[in-house]
Coordinates of C-alpha atoms in Angstrom, one line a residue:
X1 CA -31.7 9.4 85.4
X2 CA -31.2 11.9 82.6
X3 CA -27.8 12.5 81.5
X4 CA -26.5 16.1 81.2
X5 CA -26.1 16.2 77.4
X6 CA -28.6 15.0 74.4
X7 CA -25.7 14.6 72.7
X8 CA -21.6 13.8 72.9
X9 CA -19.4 14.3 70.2
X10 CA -16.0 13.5 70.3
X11 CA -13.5 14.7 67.9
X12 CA -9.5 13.8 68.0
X13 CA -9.7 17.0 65.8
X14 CA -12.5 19.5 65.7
X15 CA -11.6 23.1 64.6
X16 CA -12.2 25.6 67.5
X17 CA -11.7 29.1 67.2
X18 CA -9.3 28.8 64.2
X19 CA -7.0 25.8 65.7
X20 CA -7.8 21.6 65.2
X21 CA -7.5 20.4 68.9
X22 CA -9.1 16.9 70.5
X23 CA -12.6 18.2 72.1
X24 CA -16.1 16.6 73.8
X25 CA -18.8 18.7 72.4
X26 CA -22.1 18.6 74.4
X27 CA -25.1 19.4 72.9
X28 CA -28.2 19.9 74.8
X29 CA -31.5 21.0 73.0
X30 CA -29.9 21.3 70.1
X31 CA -27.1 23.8 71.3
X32 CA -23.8 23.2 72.4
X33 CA -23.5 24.0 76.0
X34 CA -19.6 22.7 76.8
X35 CA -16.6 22.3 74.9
X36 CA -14.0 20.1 77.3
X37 CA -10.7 18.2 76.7
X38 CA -11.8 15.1 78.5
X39 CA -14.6 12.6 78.6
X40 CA -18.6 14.2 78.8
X41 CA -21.6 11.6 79.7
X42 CA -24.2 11.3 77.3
X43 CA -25.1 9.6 74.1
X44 CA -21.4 9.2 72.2
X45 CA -21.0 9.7 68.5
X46 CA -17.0 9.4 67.9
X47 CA -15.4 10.6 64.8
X48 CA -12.9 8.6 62.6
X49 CA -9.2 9.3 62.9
X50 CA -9.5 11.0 59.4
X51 CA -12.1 13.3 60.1
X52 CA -12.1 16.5 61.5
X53 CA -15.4 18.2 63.3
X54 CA -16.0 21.4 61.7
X55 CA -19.7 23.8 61.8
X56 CA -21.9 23.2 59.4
X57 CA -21.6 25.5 56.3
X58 CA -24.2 28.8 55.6
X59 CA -24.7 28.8 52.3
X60 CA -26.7 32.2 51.4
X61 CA -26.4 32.1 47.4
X62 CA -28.8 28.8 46.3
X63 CA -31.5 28.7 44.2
X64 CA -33.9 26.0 44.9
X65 CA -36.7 27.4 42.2
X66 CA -39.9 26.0 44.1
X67 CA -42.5 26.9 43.7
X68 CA -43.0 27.0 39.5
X69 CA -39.9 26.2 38.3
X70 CA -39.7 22.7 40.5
X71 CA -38.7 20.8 37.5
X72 CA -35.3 22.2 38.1
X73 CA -34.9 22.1 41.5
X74 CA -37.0 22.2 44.5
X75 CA -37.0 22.1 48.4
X76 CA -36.6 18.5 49.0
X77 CA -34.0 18.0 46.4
X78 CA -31.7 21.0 47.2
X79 CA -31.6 20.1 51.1
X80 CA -30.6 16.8 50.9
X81 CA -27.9 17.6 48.5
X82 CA -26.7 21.0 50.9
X83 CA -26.3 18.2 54.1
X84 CA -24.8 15.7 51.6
X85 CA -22.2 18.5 50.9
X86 CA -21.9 19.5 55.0
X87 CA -24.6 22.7 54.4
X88 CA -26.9 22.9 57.1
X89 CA -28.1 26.7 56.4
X90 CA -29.3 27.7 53.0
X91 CA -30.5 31.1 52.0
X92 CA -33.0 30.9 48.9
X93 CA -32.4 33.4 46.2
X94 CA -36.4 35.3 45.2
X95 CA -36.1 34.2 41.9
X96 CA -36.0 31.3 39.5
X97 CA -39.5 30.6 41.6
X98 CA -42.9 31.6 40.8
X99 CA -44.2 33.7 41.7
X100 CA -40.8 35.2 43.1
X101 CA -40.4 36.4 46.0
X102 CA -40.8 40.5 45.6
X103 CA -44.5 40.1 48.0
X104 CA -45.2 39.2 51.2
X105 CA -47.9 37.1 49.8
X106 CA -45.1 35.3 47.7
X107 CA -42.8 34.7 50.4
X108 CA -45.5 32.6 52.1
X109 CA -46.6 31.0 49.4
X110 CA -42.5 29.9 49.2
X111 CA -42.2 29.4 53.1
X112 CA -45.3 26.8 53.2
X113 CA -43.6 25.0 50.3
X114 CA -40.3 24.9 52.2
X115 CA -41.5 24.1 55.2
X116 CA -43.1 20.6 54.4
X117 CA -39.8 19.4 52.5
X118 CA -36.5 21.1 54.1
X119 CA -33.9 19.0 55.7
X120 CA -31.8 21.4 56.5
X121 CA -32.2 25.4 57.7
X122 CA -33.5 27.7 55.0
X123 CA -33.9 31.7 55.3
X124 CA -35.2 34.1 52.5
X125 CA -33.7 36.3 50.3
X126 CA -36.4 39.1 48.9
X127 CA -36.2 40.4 45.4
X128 CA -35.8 44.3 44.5
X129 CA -37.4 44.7 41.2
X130 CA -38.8 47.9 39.5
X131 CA -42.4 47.2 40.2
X132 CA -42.1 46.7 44.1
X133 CA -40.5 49.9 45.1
X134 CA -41.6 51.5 47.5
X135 CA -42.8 48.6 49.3
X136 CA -39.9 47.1 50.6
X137 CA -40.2 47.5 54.2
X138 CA -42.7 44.9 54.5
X139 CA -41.0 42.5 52.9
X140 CA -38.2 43.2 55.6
X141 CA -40.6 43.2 58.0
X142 CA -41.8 39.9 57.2
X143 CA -38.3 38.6 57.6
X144 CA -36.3 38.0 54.1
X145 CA -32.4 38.5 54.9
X146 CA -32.2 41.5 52.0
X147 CA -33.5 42.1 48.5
X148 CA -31.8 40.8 45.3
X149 CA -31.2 43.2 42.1
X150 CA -30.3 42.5 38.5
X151 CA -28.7 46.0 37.0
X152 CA -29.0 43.7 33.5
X153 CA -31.7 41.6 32.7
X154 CA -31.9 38.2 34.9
X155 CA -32.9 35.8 32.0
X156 CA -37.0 35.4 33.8
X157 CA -39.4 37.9 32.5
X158 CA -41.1 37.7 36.0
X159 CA -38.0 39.7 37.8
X160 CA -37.3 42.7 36.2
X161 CA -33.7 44.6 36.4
X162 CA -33.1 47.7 38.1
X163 CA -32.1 50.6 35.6
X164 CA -29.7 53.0 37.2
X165 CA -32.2 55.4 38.4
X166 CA -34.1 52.4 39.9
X167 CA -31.1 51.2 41.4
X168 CA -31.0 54.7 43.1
X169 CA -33.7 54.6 44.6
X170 CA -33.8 50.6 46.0
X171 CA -30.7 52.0 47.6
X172 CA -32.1 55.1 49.3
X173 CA -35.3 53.4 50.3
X174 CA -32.9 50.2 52.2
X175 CA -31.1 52.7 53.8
X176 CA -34.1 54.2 55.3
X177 CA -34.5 50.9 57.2
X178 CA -31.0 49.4 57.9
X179 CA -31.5 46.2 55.2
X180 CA -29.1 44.6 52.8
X181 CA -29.4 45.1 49.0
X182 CA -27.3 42.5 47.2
X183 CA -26.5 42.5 43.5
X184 CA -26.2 41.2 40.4
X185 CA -23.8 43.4 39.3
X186 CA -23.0 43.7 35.4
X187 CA -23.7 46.4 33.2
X188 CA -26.5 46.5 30.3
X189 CA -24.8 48.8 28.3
X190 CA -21.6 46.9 28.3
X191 CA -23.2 43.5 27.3
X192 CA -25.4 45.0 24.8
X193 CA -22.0 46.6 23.1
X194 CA -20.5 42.9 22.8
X195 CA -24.1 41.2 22.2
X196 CA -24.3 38.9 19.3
X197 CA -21.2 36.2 19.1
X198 CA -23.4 33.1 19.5
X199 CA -21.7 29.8 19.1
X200 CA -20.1 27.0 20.4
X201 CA -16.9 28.7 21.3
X202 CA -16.7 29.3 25.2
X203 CA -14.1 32.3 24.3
X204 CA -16.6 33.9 22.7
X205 CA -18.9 33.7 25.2
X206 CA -16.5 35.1 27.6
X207 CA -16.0 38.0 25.4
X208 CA -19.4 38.3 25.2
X209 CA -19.7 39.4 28.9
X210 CA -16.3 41.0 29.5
X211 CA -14.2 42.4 32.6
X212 CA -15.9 45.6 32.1
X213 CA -19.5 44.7 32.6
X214 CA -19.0 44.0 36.2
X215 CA -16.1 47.0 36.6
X216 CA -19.0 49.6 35.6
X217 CA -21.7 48.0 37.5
X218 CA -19.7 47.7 40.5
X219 CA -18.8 51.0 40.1
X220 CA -22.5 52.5 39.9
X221 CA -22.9 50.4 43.1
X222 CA -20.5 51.4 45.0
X223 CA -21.5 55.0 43.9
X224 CA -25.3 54.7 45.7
X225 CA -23.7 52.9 48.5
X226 CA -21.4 56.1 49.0
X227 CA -24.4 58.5 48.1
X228 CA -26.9 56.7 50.5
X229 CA -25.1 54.9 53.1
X230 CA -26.8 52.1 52.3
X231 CA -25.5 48.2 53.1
X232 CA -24.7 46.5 49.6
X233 CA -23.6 43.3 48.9
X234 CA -21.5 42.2 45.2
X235 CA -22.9 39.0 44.3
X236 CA -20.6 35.7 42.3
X237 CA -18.0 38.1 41.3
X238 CA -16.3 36.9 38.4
X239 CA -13.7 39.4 37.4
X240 CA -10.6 40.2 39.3
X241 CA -10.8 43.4 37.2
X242 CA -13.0 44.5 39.6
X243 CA -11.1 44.6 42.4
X244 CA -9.8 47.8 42.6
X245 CA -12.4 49.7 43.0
X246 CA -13.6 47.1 45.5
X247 CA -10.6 47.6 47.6
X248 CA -10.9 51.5 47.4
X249 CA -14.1 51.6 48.3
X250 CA -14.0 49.8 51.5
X251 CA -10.6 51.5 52.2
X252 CA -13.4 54.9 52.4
X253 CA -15.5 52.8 55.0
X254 CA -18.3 52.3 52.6
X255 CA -20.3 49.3 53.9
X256 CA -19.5 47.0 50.6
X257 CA -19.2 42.9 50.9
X258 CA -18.3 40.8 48.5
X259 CA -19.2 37.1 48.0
X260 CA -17.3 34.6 45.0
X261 CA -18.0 31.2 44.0
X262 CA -16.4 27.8 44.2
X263 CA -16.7 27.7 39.9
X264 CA -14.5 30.5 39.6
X265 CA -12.1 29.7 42.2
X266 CA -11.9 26.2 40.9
X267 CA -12.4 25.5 37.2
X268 CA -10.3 28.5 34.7
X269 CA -11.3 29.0 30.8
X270 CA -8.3 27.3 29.7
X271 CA -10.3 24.1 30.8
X272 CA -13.2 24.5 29.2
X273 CA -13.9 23.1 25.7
X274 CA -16.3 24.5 23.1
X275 CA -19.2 22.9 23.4
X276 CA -19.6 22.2 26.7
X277 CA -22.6 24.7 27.7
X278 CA -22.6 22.6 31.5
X279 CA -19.9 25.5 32.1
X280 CA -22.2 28.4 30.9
X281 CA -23.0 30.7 34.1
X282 CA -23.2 34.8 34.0
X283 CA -21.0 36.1 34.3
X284 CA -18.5 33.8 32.8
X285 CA -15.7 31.3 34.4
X286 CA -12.7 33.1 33.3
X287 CA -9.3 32.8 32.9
X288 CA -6.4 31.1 35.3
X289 CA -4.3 34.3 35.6
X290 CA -8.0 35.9 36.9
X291 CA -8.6 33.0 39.4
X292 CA -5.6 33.2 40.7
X293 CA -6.5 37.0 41.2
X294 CA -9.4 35.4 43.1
X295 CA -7.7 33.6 45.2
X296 CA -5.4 36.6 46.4
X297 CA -8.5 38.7 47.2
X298 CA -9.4 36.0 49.6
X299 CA -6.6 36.1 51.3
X300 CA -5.8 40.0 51.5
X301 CA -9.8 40.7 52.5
X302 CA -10.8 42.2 49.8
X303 CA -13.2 39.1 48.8
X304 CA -15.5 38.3 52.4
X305 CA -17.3 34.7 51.5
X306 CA -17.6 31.8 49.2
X307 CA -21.2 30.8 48.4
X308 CA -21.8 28.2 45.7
X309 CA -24.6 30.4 43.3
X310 CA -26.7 26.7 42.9
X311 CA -28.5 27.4 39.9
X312 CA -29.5 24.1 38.0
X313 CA -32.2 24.1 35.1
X314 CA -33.4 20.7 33.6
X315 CA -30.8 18.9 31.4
X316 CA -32.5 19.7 28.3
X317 CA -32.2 23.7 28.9
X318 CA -28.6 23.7 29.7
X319 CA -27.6 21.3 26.6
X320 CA -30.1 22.6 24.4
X321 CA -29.4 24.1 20.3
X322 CA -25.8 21.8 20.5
X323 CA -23.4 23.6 22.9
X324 CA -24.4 27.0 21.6
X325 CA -23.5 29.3 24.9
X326 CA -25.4 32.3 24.0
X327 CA -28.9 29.9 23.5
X328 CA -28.0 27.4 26.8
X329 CA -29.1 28.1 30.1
X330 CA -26.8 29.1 32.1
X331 CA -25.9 28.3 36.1
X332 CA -23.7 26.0 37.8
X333 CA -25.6 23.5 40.1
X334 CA -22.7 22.9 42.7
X335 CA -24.8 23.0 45.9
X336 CA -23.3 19.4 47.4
X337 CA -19.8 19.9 45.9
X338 CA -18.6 23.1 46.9
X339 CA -16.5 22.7 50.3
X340 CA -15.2 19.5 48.4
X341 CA -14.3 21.6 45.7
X342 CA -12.8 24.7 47.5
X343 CA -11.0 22.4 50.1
X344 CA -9.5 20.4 47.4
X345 CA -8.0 23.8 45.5
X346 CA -6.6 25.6 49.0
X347 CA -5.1 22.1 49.6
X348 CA -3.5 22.4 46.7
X349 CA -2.1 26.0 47.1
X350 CA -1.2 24.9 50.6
X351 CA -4.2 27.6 52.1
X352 CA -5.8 25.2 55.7
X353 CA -8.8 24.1 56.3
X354 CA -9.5 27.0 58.7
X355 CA -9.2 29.6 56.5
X356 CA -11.7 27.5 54.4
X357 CA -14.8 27.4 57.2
X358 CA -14.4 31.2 57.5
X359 CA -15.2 32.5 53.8
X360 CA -17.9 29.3 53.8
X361 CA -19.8 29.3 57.0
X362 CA -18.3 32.1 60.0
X363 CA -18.6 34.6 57.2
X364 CA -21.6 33.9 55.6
X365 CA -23.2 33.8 58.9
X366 CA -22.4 36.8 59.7
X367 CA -23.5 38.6 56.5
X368 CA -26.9 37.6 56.8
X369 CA -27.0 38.5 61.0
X370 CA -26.7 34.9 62.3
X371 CA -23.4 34.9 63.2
X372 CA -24.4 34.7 66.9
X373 CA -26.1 31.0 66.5
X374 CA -24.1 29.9 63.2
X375 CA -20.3 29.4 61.7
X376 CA -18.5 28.2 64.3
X377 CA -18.1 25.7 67.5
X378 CA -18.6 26.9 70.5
X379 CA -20.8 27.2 73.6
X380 CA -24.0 28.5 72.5
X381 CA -23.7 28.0 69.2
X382 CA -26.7 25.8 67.6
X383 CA -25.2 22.4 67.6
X384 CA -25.0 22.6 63.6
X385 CA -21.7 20.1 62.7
X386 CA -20.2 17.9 60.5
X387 CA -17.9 15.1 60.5
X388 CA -15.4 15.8 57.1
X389 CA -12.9 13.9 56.1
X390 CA -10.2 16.6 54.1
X391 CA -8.3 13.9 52.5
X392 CA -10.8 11.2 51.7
X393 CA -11.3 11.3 47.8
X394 CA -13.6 11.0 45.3
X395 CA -14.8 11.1 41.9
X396 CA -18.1 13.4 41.1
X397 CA -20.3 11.5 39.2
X398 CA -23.2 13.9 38.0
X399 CA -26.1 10.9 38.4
X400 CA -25.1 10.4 41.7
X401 CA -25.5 13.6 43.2
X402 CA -28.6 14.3 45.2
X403 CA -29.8 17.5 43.4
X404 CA -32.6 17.0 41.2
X405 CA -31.1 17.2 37.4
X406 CA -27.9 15.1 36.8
X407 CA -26.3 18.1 35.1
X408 CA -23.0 19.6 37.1
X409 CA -19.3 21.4 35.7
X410 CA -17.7 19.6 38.5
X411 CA -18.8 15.8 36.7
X412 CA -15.5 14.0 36.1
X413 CA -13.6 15.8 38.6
X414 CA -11.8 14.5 41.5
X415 CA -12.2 15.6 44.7
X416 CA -10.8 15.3 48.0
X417 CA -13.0 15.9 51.5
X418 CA -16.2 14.2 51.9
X419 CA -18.8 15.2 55.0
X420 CA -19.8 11.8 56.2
X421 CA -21.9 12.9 58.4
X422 CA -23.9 16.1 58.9
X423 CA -25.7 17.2 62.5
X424 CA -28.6 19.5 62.4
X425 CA -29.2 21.0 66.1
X426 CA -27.3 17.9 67.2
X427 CA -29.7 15.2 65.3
X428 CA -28.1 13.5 62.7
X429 CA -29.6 14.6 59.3
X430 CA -31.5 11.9 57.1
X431 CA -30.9 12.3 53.4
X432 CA -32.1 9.9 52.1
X433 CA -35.2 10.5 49.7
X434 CA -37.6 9.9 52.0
X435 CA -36.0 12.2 54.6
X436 CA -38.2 14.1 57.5
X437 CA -38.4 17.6 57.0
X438 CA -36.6 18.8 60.4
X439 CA -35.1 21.5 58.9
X440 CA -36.7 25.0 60.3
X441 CA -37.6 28.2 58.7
X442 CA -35.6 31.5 59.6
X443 CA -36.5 34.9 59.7
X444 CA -33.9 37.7 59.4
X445 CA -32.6 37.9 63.1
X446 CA -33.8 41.7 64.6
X447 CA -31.6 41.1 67.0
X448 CA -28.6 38.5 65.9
X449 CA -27.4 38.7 69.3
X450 CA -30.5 36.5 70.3
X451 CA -30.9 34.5 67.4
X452 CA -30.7 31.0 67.7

């Protein structure tokens, strides 16, 4: 005789609609179909005392760089380290690939690549760049979650900014079809005005992208957004400078988001030494006072979601011409680490674990339209869990971390929560390095009620 469930997890603690409370969680074909207090029949995995069952994270900000750029990350690599870290959704950003991701014909080029290595869930960001305007419809219509801008130059010569008239009209032309446009918002003018310090000093390098390079980009954003109606989404903000206008603008209704990462909530500019070019992202880590800012914006609304921004290069890129920041690559590769890392620093300023799981996985979710299947436990929900342990230590050690270069800001650092275990659908996700690929491939929902 069959039993009723595939699967039976039971939790002393599992965190249910914002509260930890002793659950059975039934998963049948891969969805959870009860939550109970008491005993359910079926195959049992039970969690430790220490650990507490929370959804899987949706991590919408990674860059896994395959195809063309594979030598710094790639499909395989990134999955296994996003379960490693409790991430069971992923959202790849169009570009450090090539080709990127600003064609139909590129997104399947990217999909069939995905598709034969993922461990874990992955959906598709598009890219809004000046040559593919005009054309973005079917790149919605193919499924990518939104389209990606640069209002300054992204670093690639193969994805082009958006000047402001451009910007203009990416905005008018997403609002003719309900999509997302999500930015990279610092000014060209501003950087070019403080261009030029060079050098191994990392204050330097701050004040080589300042405060008001993301102010007047977020500005001319939040302009279009008012102009067009159109959905727009403020990607890794940085500066606290910024908020303002953030706050004003959704106090007017406009339809703005805003996403930070677990670098700038975690690591300040006071801690970094000259040199050290593993720190180098754009824009900059910045000061304590502003993460601290951060932090508050979280808590007051203002700031929706933490994503991580996983952007690794090769070793030799991001420690190349001796810790000179303005020659370095820059990114922070943080895909494993960051509910470690954020659940360590709210631990510390007393901020639970609930609060937590909503800016890194309920949130996130719902950004991107899959907040009916995703970020969160309950019934009907894909059975998408993991088993964390919030005060279990550890010690990141850069080698040992299943990304694919050995380079990370968070080396050294201790860090308290592990995810022992990680669920996908309700099968227990391989990730080791010959892992099966179970993860699937997911279109932006047309209707998230139905998603799944």
């Amino acid at each position: 005789m069959s039993t009723p469930f595939d699967l039976v997890i039971h939790a002393r603690r599992a965190l249910i609609d914002g509260e930890s409370r002793e659950a059975w969680i039934g998963v049948s074909d891969g969805v959870i179909t009860e939550i109970a207090p008491h005993p359910l029949e079926g195959p049992l995995a039970t969690l430790a005392d220490d650990e507490i069952l929370i959804p899987g994270l949706v991590d919408t900000h990674v860059h896994v760089n395959e195809p063309g750029r594979t030598a710094w990350e790639g499909f395989a690599s990134a999955t296994r380290a996003a379960a490693a870290g409790g991430v069971t959704t992923i959202v790849d950003m169009p570009l450090n690939s090539i080709p990127a991701t600003t064609t139909v014909e590129a997104l399947a080029t990217k999909r069939a690549v995905a598709a034969a290595k993922s461990v874990i869930d992955v959906g598709f960001w598009g890219g809004a760049v000046p040559e593919n305007l005009g054309t973005l419809r079917e790149l919605h219509d193919a499924g990518v979650f939104g389209f990606k801008a640069f209002l300054a130059p992204s670093g690639v010569d193969e994805f082009g900014h958006l000047d402001a008239a451009q910007l203009e009209r990416a905005l008018d032309e997403i609002a003719g079809f309900g999509g997302l446009l999500i930015v990279h918002a610092e000014d060209p003018g501003v950087l070019d005005a403080h261009a030029g310090a060079g050098g191994r000093h990392y204050a330097d390098f701050v004040d080589s992208r300042p405060d008001a390079a993301e102010v007047t980009a977020i500005e001319r954003v939040i302009a279009g957004v008012r102009r067009t109606g159109a959905r727009a989404h403020i990607l890794h903000l940085s500066s606290a400078a910024a908020l303002p206008a953030i706050r004003a603008a959704r106090a007017e209704g406009l339809p703005l988001t805003v996403e930070t990462c677990p670098h700038y909530l975690t690591i300040s500019a006071e801690q970094i030494d000259d040199g050290a070019t593993q720190f180098k992202c754009c824009p900059p880590i910045r000061d304590e006072s502003n993460r601290d800012a951060l932090w508050q914006a979280l808590l007051d609304g203002d700031i929706d979601i933490i994503v991580t921004d996983h952007s690794p290069s090769t070793a030799d890129l991001k420690f190349a011409h001796d810790g000179d920041f303005a020659l370095a690559w820059g990114g922070i590769a943080g895909l494993q680490l960051g509910l470690a890392a954020i659940s360590t620093e709210a631990g510390r300023r007393g901020i639970p674990l609930a609060r937590v799981i909503e800016w890194m996985s309920t949130r996130p979710a719902a950004l991107v339209g899959l907040g009916a299947s995703r970020g969160s436990i309950r019934v009907g929900a894909v059975a998408d869990l993991v088993a964390f342990a919030p005060g279990a230590s550890f010690t990141v050690h850069a080698a040992e971390l299943l990304h694919k270069n050995p380079v990370t800001a968070f080396d050294g650092r201790e860090l308290r929560g592990i995810a022992r275990r990680t669920w996908l659908r309700g099968t227990l996700v391989d990730v080791g390095a010959d892992a099966p690929p179970r993860g699937i491939l997911l279109d932006r929902p047309t209707d998230p009620s139905h998603q799944r």
